[in-house]
Amino acid sequence: MTYVSVILRTVDELRAVRDELAVVAELPGAASGIVQHPDWIAFEVESRHDGTVPHVIVVRDSAGHVVGYAPLLAIVHTARVDLAGRRVRLYRGAALRLLGAGIVADEANRDIVGLVVTRQLMGDDDVRVVRIQEADLPNRFAQALSRGGGFRTVAAHLLDQVQWSIDPQTSSEAWLAGFDKKKRGDLTQRVGRAYRKLGGDTALHTFDRPEDMPTYCRLMNELYARTWHHADLPTDWEAPERVALFTRLAAAGQLIGHVVVREGRPLAYVHGYLLGGTYLVDDLGYDEEVAKVGIGSVATFQAIRALIDRFPGVRISFGYGDNQYKRVLGSRSEACGSLYVVRATRATAGFHAYAPVRWLYQGLHRARNDMIRKKSVGRTT
């Protein structure tokens, strides 16, 4: 069978084949997350005003059917590394940003789609840098592109990272049965304690219908401004493009949000997406004024129980990075990282700085951990 590829460079071109792409993205295991869905790709472009455009490589078989695609965006990118408290620029210029962790295809077509996409990229001399911000490791897409010659993979994460998930469960009771008695009791008792402290009509509300989205976005906007996330990543949850996207995703059963509300005031949230048999906990937060109550971790625990009972067999993913609550609730950890795949040119020579910086940073981190362990042993002997 022969395969052909085409590059979608405008939102109009993307929308023209939106339904064909969505069919592939919604197959179990085909996409690494909602950011690879065509509706999200369009949102990424339309919500930015920095010159970002689609560069989606679509692969069709000899019958004309879409068998997979690479959800890429063409951007102007600046790569920096921390050196002694200073952000040193290594590269600024054109780049392709991969949404998610790899190409979108079912397992039967993943290798051939990857081959067609990498050949397309290798044959385009204008492609110098591909950014994979949240990659599973080892990353099949980065490996395939690097094997072809001319490109190499650069690890941009200074420390090794892991991502956590909960394997498919038949029920929340079955999930809890996997914990020891002490942890199980602690998790369930926290719920009652938190709600007694908050009092009133405090309750966890679910938002998953298209008509719920304006209210959901209003509550999220109000609450997000009172979380620690806001300073690092300001987000307008009521932006028209976001409300429209959430409405479409909710109509397709792909957005499920949970918000703890007391007397009309939102206190904590768990925001996520359901796609291809996996629910991604994309974001969570809580009002700093009630942080001591522990309502953030309680809301996360409640939401996960509800999701497992509502969708038996669903996989719960906590996304990129490590965290205490992920370690407590998760059942599986996998290596992840932040990668570049770069073509060897004079313009990309600065990426060579990552390796020695990573080596130095990891050495210092190990030395620090060894010192902490020795002090701990000294206190217990």
Tab-separated table of C-alpha atoms in Angstrom:
chain	number	residue	atom	x	y	z
A	1	MET	CA	0.000	0.000	0.000
A	2	THR	CA	1.206	3.511	-0.763
A	3	TYR	CA	0.872	6.497	1.524
A	4	VAL	CA	0.901	10.214	0.784
A	5	SER	CA	1.210	13.219	3.057
A	6	VAL	CA	-0.051	16.776	2.870
A	7	ILE	CA	0.648	19.747	5.129
A	8	LEU	CA	-2.257	21.831	6.470
A	9	ARG	CA	-0.998	25.392	6.890
A	10	THR	CA	-4.186	27.321	7.689
A	11	VAL	CA	-7.109	26.920	10.086
A	12	ASP	CA	-9.469	26.764	7.104
A	13	GLU	CA	-7.564	23.793	5.700
A	14	LEU	CA	-7.625	22.175	9.131
A	15	ARG	CA	-11.373	22.654	9.483
A	16	ALA	CA	-11.993	21.185	6.029
A	17	VAL	CA	-10.710	17.797	7.252
A	18	ARG	CA	-11.646	18.223	10.913
A	19	ASP	CA	-14.052	15.269	11.031
A	20	GLU	CA	-11.549	12.891	9.398
A	21	LEU	CA	-8.852	13.863	11.885
A	22	ALA	CA	-11.238	13.630	14.837
A	23	VAL	CA	-12.121	10.026	13.949
A	24	VAL	CA	-8.447	9.063	14.260
A	25	ALA	CA	-7.799	11.160	17.387
A	26	GLU	CA	-10.717	9.548	19.217
A	27	LEU	CA	-9.493	5.979	18.654
A	28	PRO	CA	-8.261	4.319	21.881
A	29	GLY	CA	-4.589	5.136	22.405
A	30	ALA	CA	-4.240	7.095	19.148
A	31	ALA	CA	-3.696	10.520	20.732
A	32	SER	CA	-1.582	11.315	23.773
A	33	GLY	CA	-4.095	13.930	24.930
A	34	ILE	CA	-6.803	16.403	24.010
A	35	VAL	CA	-4.221	18.903	22.708
A	36	GLN	CA	-3.853	16.637	19.664
A	37	HIS	CA	-7.546	16.814	18.755
A	38	PRO	CA	-8.253	19.009	15.676
A	39	ASP	CA	-10.591	21.245	17.694
A	40	TRP	CA	-7.770	21.998	20.123
A	41	ILE	CA	-5.262	22.601	17.339
A	42	ALA	CA	-7.577	25.247	15.862
A	43	PHE	CA	-8.015	26.793	19.321
A	44	GLU	CA	-4.240	26.964	19.843
A	45	VAL	CA	-3.875	28.989	16.663
A	46	GLU	CA	-6.906	31.249	17.053
A	47	SER	CA	-6.273	32.060	20.719
A	48	ARG	CA	-2.711	33.221	20.050
A	49	HIS	CA	-1.724	36.427	18.355
A	50	ASP	CA	1.970	35.751	17.851
A	51	GLY	CA	2.086	34.445	14.298
A	52	THR	CA	1.510	30.793	15.198
A	53	VAL	CA	0.074	28.804	12.274
A	54	PRO	CA	-0.748	25.122	11.709
A	55	HIS	CA	1.816	22.768	10.201
A	56	VAL	CA	-0.250	19.594	10.498
A	57	ILE	CA	1.146	16.715	8.431
A	58	VAL	CA	-1.727	14.424	7.398
A	59	VAL	CA	-1.043	10.912	6.086
A	60	ARG	CA	-3.523	9.107	3.814
A	61	ASP	CA	-3.472	5.563	2.467
A	62	SER	CA	-3.980	4.608	-1.190
A	63	ALA	CA	-7.754	4.608	-0.665
A	64	GLY	CA	-7.622	8.232	0.508
A	65	HIS	CA	-8.401	7.500	4.148
A	66	VAL	CA	-6.632	9.470	6.891
A	67	VAL	CA	-4.527	6.968	8.859
A	68	GLY	CA	-2.723	9.471	11.072
A	69	TYR	CA	-1.236	12.916	11.431
A	70	ALA	CA	1.402	14.967	13.210
A	71	PRO	CA	-0.186	17.870	15.152
A	72	LEU	CA	2.525	20.479	14.601
A	73	LEU	CA	2.430	24.262	14.882
A	74	ALA	CA	4.864	26.594	13.147
A	75	ILE	CA	6.131	29.106	15.713
A	76	VAL	CA	8.924	31.534	16.468
A	77	HIS	CA	10.685	29.954	19.421
A	78	THR	CA	13.295	31.011	21.969
A	79	ALA	CA	15.268	28.260	23.718
A	80	ARG	CA	16.919	29.247	27.006
A	81	VAL	CA	18.821	27.506	29.778
A	82	ASP	CA	19.390	28.543	33.401
A	83	LEU	CA	23.015	29.331	34.222
A	84	ALA	CA	23.835	30.683	37.680
A	85	GLY	CA	20.427	32.286	37.957
A	86	ARG	CA	20.539	33.808	34.487
A	87	ARG	CA	18.380	32.751	31.543
A	88	VAL	CA	20.832	32.349	28.671
A	89	ARG	CA	19.415	32.295	25.154
A	90	LEU	CA	20.601	29.370	23.024
A	91	TYR	CA	18.386	29.775	19.976
A	92	ARG	CA	15.757	32.079	18.559
A	93	GLY	CA	14.066	31.410	15.271
A	94	ALA	CA	11.623	29.244	13.385
A	95	ALA	CA	10.548	25.968	15.004
A	96	LEU	CA	7.820	23.373	14.872
A	97	ARG	CA	6.038	22.701	18.149
A	98	LEU	CA	4.545	19.250	18.528
A	99	LEU	CA	1.284	19.231	20.466
A	100	GLY	CA	1.337	16.218	22.749
A	101	ALA	CA	3.967	13.502	22.798
A	102	GLY	CA	3.953	12.080	19.274
A	103	ILE	CA	2.025	11.414	16.111
A	104	VAL	CA	-1.706	10.585	16.178
A	105	ALA	CA	-2.497	7.087	14.874
A	106	ASP	CA	-3.705	3.762	16.152
A	107	GLU	CA	-1.080	1.167	17.001
A	108	ALA	CA	-1.494	-0.682	13.696
A	109	ASN	CA	-0.617	2.442	11.688
A	110	ARG	CA	1.688	4.259	14.078
A	111	ASP	CA	4.988	3.093	12.598
A	112	ILE	CA	4.090	3.773	8.961
A	113	VAL	CA	2.601	7.175	9.806
A	114	GLY	CA	5.721	8.016	11.794
A	115	LEU	CA	7.898	6.995	8.863
A	116	VAL	CA	5.973	9.150	6.375
A	117	VAL	CA	5.966	12.153	8.723
A	118	THR	CA	9.686	11.931	9.535
A	119	ARG	CA	10.586	11.643	5.853
A	120	GLN	CA	8.507	14.735	5.175
A	121	LEU	CA	10.333	16.659	7.898
A	122	MET	CA	13.792	15.416	6.950
A	123	GLY	CA	13.223	16.463	3.358
A	124	ASP	CA	12.305	20.020	4.325
A	125	ASP	CA	15.515	22.000	4.854
A	126	ASP	CA	13.533	24.832	6.455
A	127	VAL	CA	12.755	22.566	9.428
A	128	ARG	CA	15.591	23.046	11.904
A	129	VAL	CA	14.008	22.653	15.334
A	130	VAL	CA	11.133	20.480	16.551
A	131	ARG	CA	9.966	21.113	20.123
A	132	ILE	CA	8.348	18.306	22.160
A	133	GLN	CA	7.610	20.017	25.438
A	134	GLU	CA	6.030	17.069	27.261
A	135	ALA	CA	7.429	13.809	25.898
A	136	ASP	CA	7.163	10.255	27.100
A	137	LEU	CA	10.576	8.576	27.256
A	138	PRO	CA	11.865	6.948	25.217
A	139	ASN	CA	9.988	8.985	22.620
A	140	ARG	CA	9.238	7.103	19.417
A	141	PHE	CA	8.746	10.209	17.303
A	142	ALA	CA	12.034	11.814	18.390
A	143	GLN	CA	13.883	8.528	17.897
A	144	ALA	CA	12.481	8.075	14.384
A	145	LEU	CA	13.396	11.609	13.355
A	146	SER	CA	16.900	11.330	14.816
A	147	ARG	CA	17.586	7.975	13.141
A	148	GLY	CA	17.100	9.459	9.696
A	149	GLY	CA	20.318	11.459	9.771
A	150	GLY	CA	20.771	15.191	10.047
A	151	PHE	CA	18.738	15.493	13.268
A	152	ARG	CA	19.643	14.721	16.872
A	153	THR	CA	17.607	14.632	20.059
A	154	VAL	CA	18.434	17.104	22.838
A	155	ALA	CA	17.104	16.600	26.372
A	156	ALA	CA	16.046	19.988	27.732
A	157	HIS	CA	14.884	18.853	31.208
A	158	LEU	CA	17.620	19.412	33.754
A	159	LEU	CA	16.423	16.622	36.073
A	160	ASP	CA	14.878	13.259	35.248
A	161	GLN	CA	11.080	13.437	35.326
A	162	VAL	CA	8.246	10.939	35.776
A	163	GLN	CA	4.541	11.045	35.030
A	164	TRP	CA	1.919	9.161	37.029
A	165	SER	CA	-1.292	7.390	36.091
A	166	ILE	CA	-3.931	5.075	37.540
A	167	ASP	CA	-4.368	1.810	35.666
A	168	PRO	CA	-7.927	0.941	34.520
A	169	GLN	CA	-10.145	-0.088	37.436
A	170	THR	CA	-13.517	-1.815	37.591
A	171	SER	CA	-14.738	0.519	40.351
A	172	SER	CA	-13.479	3.049	42.852
A	173	GLU	CA	-13.845	0.417	45.578
A	174	ALA	CA	-11.501	-1.869	43.639
A	175	TRP	CA	-9.064	1.026	43.284
A	176	LEU	CA	-9.159	1.779	47.017
A	177	ALA	CA	-8.678	-1.903	47.822
A	178	GLY	CA	-5.208	-1.594	46.337
A	179	PHE	CA	-4.143	0.794	49.113
A	180	ASP	CA	-3.091	-0.339	52.559
A	181	LYS	CA	-5.653	0.103	55.327
A	182	LYS	CA	-4.014	3.211	56.790
A	183	LYS	CA	-3.801	5.083	53.482
A	184	ARG	CA	-7.328	4.076	52.500
A	185	GLY	CA	-8.700	5.323	55.813
A	186	ASP	CA	-6.744	8.560	55.617
A	187	LEU	CA	-7.992	9.348	52.113
A	188	THR	CA	-11.655	8.731	52.919
A	189	GLN	CA	-11.612	10.448	56.308
A	190	ARG	CA	-10.073	13.600	54.870
A	191	VAL	CA	-13.202	14.171	52.813
A	192	GLY	CA	-15.489	14.368	55.819
A	193	ARG	CA	-13.070	16.542	57.821
A	194	ALA	CA	-12.678	19.063	55.007
A	195	TYR	CA	-16.392	19.476	54.397
A	196	ARG	CA	-17.159	19.794	58.099
A	197	LYS	CA	-14.611	22.600	58.387
A	198	LEU	CA	-15.961	24.426	55.355
A	199	GLY	CA	-19.585	23.975	56.404
A	200	GLY	CA	-22.640	25.424	54.717
A	201	ASP	CA	-23.711	23.911	51.414
A	202	THR	CA	-20.167	23.052	50.326
A	203	ALA	CA	-20.249	20.363	47.650
A	204	LEU	CA	-18.407	19.084	44.592
A	205	HIS	CA	-20.246	19.932	41.362
A	206	THR	CA	-19.685	18.277	37.978
A	207	PHE	CA	-19.732	20.292	34.745
A	208	ASP	CA	-19.876	18.215	31.577
A	209	ARG	CA	-22.766	19.503	29.444
A	210	PRO	CA	-22.379	22.111	26.686
A	211	GLU	CA	-24.939	24.367	28.354
A	212	ASP	CA	-22.866	24.246	31.582
A	213	MET	CA	-19.759	25.748	30.024
A	214	PRO	CA	-20.484	29.499	30.415
A	215	THR	CA	-21.142	28.944	34.145
A	216	TYR	CA	-18.172	26.621	34.466
A	217	CYS	CA	-15.832	29.107	32.784
A	218	ARG	CA	-17.136	31.937	34.993
A	219	LEU	CA	-16.472	29.916	38.150
A	220	MET	CA	-13.054	28.868	36.877
A	221	ASN	CA	-12.105	32.460	36.061
A	222	GLU	CA	-13.175	33.622	39.510
A	223	LEU	CA	-11.348	30.815	41.312
A	224	TYR	CA	-8.209	30.696	39.156
A	225	ALA	CA	-7.398	34.293	40.060
A	226	ARG	CA	-7.125	33.205	43.721
A	227	THR	CA	-4.776	30.268	43.076
A	228	TRP	CA	-0.978	30.198	42.954
A	229	HIS	CA	-1.184	29.238	39.261
A	230	HIS	CA	-2.430	32.660	38.260
A	231	ALA	CA	0.862	34.491	38.744
A	232	ASP	CA	2.824	31.907	36.736
A	233	LEU	CA	0.320	31.333	33.948
A	234	PRO	CA	-2.458	33.942	33.661
A	235	THR	CA	-5.449	32.411	31.870
A	236	ASP	CA	-8.727	33.951	30.764
A	237	TRP	CA	-11.153	31.078	31.187
A	238	GLU	CA	-14.003	33.197	29.803
A	239	ALA	CA	-12.251	34.111	26.553
A	240	PRO	CA	-14.797	33.508	23.751
A	241	GLU	CA	-12.483	31.067	21.955
A	242	ARG	CA	-12.067	28.991	25.121
A	243	VAL	CA	-15.771	28.921	25.955
A	244	ALA	CA	-16.539	27.858	22.376
A	245	LEU	CA	-13.906	25.102	22.526
A	246	PHE	CA	-15.135	23.813	25.889
A	247	THR	CA	-18.716	23.794	24.579
A	248	ARG	CA	-17.699	21.655	21.590
A	249	LEU	CA	-15.654	19.288	23.754
A	250	ALA	CA	-18.440	18.920	26.320
A	251	ALA	CA	-20.936	18.157	23.557
A	252	ALA	CA	-18.628	15.336	22.457
A	253	GLY	CA	-18.257	14.056	26.039
A	254	GLN	CA	-14.596	15.044	26.106
A	255	LEU	CA	-14.550	17.675	28.867
A	256	ILE	CA	-15.446	16.921	32.478
A	257	GLY	CA	-14.752	19.531	35.135
A	258	HIS	CA	-15.313	19.415	38.889
A	259	VAL	CA	-15.638	22.471	41.154
A	260	VAL	CA	-16.135	22.636	44.926
A	261	VAL	CA	-18.597	25.461	45.624
A	262	ARG	CA	-19.731	26.988	48.938
A	263	GLU	CA	-22.535	29.560	48.971
A	264	GLY	CA	-21.885	30.239	45.297
A	265	ARG	CA	-18.143	30.769	45.802
A	266	PRO	CA	-15.784	28.320	44.033
A	267	LEU	CA	-13.079	26.926	46.331
A	268	ALA	CA	-11.288	24.181	44.378
A	269	TYR	CA	-11.340	22.636	40.917
A	270	VAL	CA	-10.239	19.556	38.990
A	271	HIS	CA	-10.208	20.202	35.249
A	272	GLY	CA	-9.684	17.447	32.690
A	273	TYR	CA	-10.440	15.793	29.378
A	274	LEU	CA	-11.660	12.346	28.358
A	275	LEU	CA	-10.301	11.013	25.073
A	276	GLY	CA	-9.635	7.523	23.758
A	277	GLY	CA	-10.282	5.790	27.085
A	278	THR	CA	-8.030	8.094	29.125
A	279	TYR	CA	-9.041	10.943	31.414
A	280	LEU	CA	-6.265	13.515	31.713
A	281	VAL	CA	-6.220	15.565	34.910
A	282	ASP	CA	-5.037	18.655	33.078
A	283	ASP	CA	-5.159	21.184	35.893
A	284	LEU	CA	-6.258	21.506	39.493
A	285	GLY	CA	-6.150	24.232	42.081
A	286	TYR	CA	-7.713	25.754	45.151
A	287	ASP	CA	-8.402	29.094	46.794
A	288	GLU	CA	-5.316	30.002	48.834
A	289	GLU	CA	-7.598	31.272	51.640
A	290	VAL	CA	-8.757	27.706	52.384
A	291	ALA	CA	-5.496	25.910	51.619
A	292	LYS	CA	-5.094	24.636	55.195
A	293	VAL	CA	-8.360	22.716	54.938
A	294	GLY	CA	-6.858	20.497	52.263
A	295	ILE	CA	-9.812	20.918	49.924
A	296	GLY	CA	-7.581	20.699	46.852
A	297	SER	CA	-6.452	17.118	47.524
A	298	VAL	CA	-9.950	16.181	48.714
A	299	ALA	CA	-11.527	17.454	45.485
A	300	THR	CA	-8.974	15.511	43.428
A	301	PHE	CA	-9.719	12.295	45.329
A	302	GLN	CA	-13.488	12.791	44.993
A	303	ALA	CA	-13.276	13.569	41.280
A	304	ILE	CA	-11.166	10.488	40.560
A	305	ARG	CA	-13.540	8.208	42.463
A	306	ALA	CA	-16.487	9.629	40.552
A	307	LEU	CA	-14.730	9.215	37.194
A	308	ILE	CA	-13.730	5.596	37.851
A	309	ASP	CA	-17.282	4.705	38.895
A	310	ARG	CA	-18.802	6.552	35.946
A	311	PHE	CA	-16.360	5.120	33.371
A	312	PRO	CA	-15.200	1.659	34.539
A	313	GLY	CA	-11.981	0.746	32.754
A	314	VAL	CA	-10.907	4.342	32.175
A	315	ARG	CA	-7.245	5.179	32.620
A	316	ILE	CA	-6.536	8.262	34.742
A	317	SER	CA	-3.465	10.242	33.709
A	318	PHE	CA	-1.975	12.998	35.830
A	319	GLY	CA	0.087	14.368	32.969
A	320	TYR	CA	3.647	15.569	32.852
A	321	GLY	CA	5.763	15.832	35.992
A	322	ASP	CA	5.942	14.528	39.539
A	323	ASN	CA	4.010	15.657	42.597
A	324	GLN	CA	3.151	14.350	46.053
A	325	TYR	CA	-0.567	13.876	45.344
A	326	LYS	CA	0.267	11.977	42.126
A	327	ARG	CA	2.521	9.602	44.048
A	328	VAL	CA	-0.201	8.986	46.633
A	329	LEU	CA	-3.012	8.313	44.151
A	330	GLY	CA	-1.136	6.903	41.149
A	331	SER	CA	-0.438	3.248	40.472
A	332	ARG	CA	2.106	3.581	37.658
A	333	SER	CA	4.998	5.938	36.929
A	334	GLU	CA	6.781	6.358	33.603
A	335	ALA	CA	9.746	8.426	32.511
A	336	CYS	CA	9.027	11.686	30.720
A	337	GLY	CA	10.974	14.758	29.686
A	338	SER	CA	11.219	17.874	27.587
A	339	LEU	CA	12.939	17.434	24.229
A	340	TYR	CA	14.194	19.193	21.136
A	341	VAL	CA	14.970	17.443	17.869
A	342	VAL	CA	17.368	19.703	15.993
A	343	ARG	CA	19.069	19.714	12.621
A	344	ALA	CA	22.842	20.247	12.746
A	345	THR	CA	23.304	23.810	11.496
A	346	ARG	CA	25.201	26.859	12.661
A	347	ALA	CA	21.936	28.392	13.905
A	348	THR	CA	21.277	25.424	16.217
A	349	ALA	CA	24.813	25.098	17.617
A	350	GLY	CA	23.676	26.605	20.931
A	351	PHE	CA	21.703	23.453	21.757
A	352	HIS	CA	25.026	21.727	22.514
A	353	ALA	CA	25.009	23.666	25.808
A	354	TYR	CA	22.185	21.566	27.245
A	355	ALA	CA	24.265	18.407	27.795
A	356	PRO	CA	26.999	19.914	30.025
A	357	VAL	CA	24.466	22.007	31.940
A	358	ARG	CA	22.340	18.897	32.581
A	359	TRP	CA	25.431	16.956	33.705
A	360	LEU	CA	26.463	19.721	36.127
A	361	TYR	CA	22.944	20.305	37.453
A	362	GLN	CA	22.289	16.595	38.038
A	363	GLY	CA	25.669	16.210	39.766
A	364	LEU	CA	24.868	19.050	42.143
A	365	HIS	CA	21.410	17.605	42.761
A	366	ARG	CA	22.870	14.185	43.644
A	367	ALA	CA	25.432	15.773	45.971
A	368	ARG	CA	22.683	17.738	47.713
A	369	ASN	CA	20.530	14.613	48.158
A	370	ASP	CA	23.518	12.651	49.511
A	371	MET	CA	24.165	15.389	52.061
A	372	ILE	CA	20.518	15.356	53.165
A	373	ARG	CA	20.564	11.548	53.530
A	374	LYS	CA	23.755	11.629	55.606
A	375	LYS	CA	22.297	14.245	57.938
A	376	SER	CA	19.123	12.140	58.268
A	377	VAL	CA	21.147	9.020	59.143
A	378	GLY	CA	23.166	11.025	61.658
A	379	ARG	CA	20.012	12.109	63.482
A	380	THR	CA	18.705	8.546	63.774
A	381	THR	CA	21.918	6.915	65.101
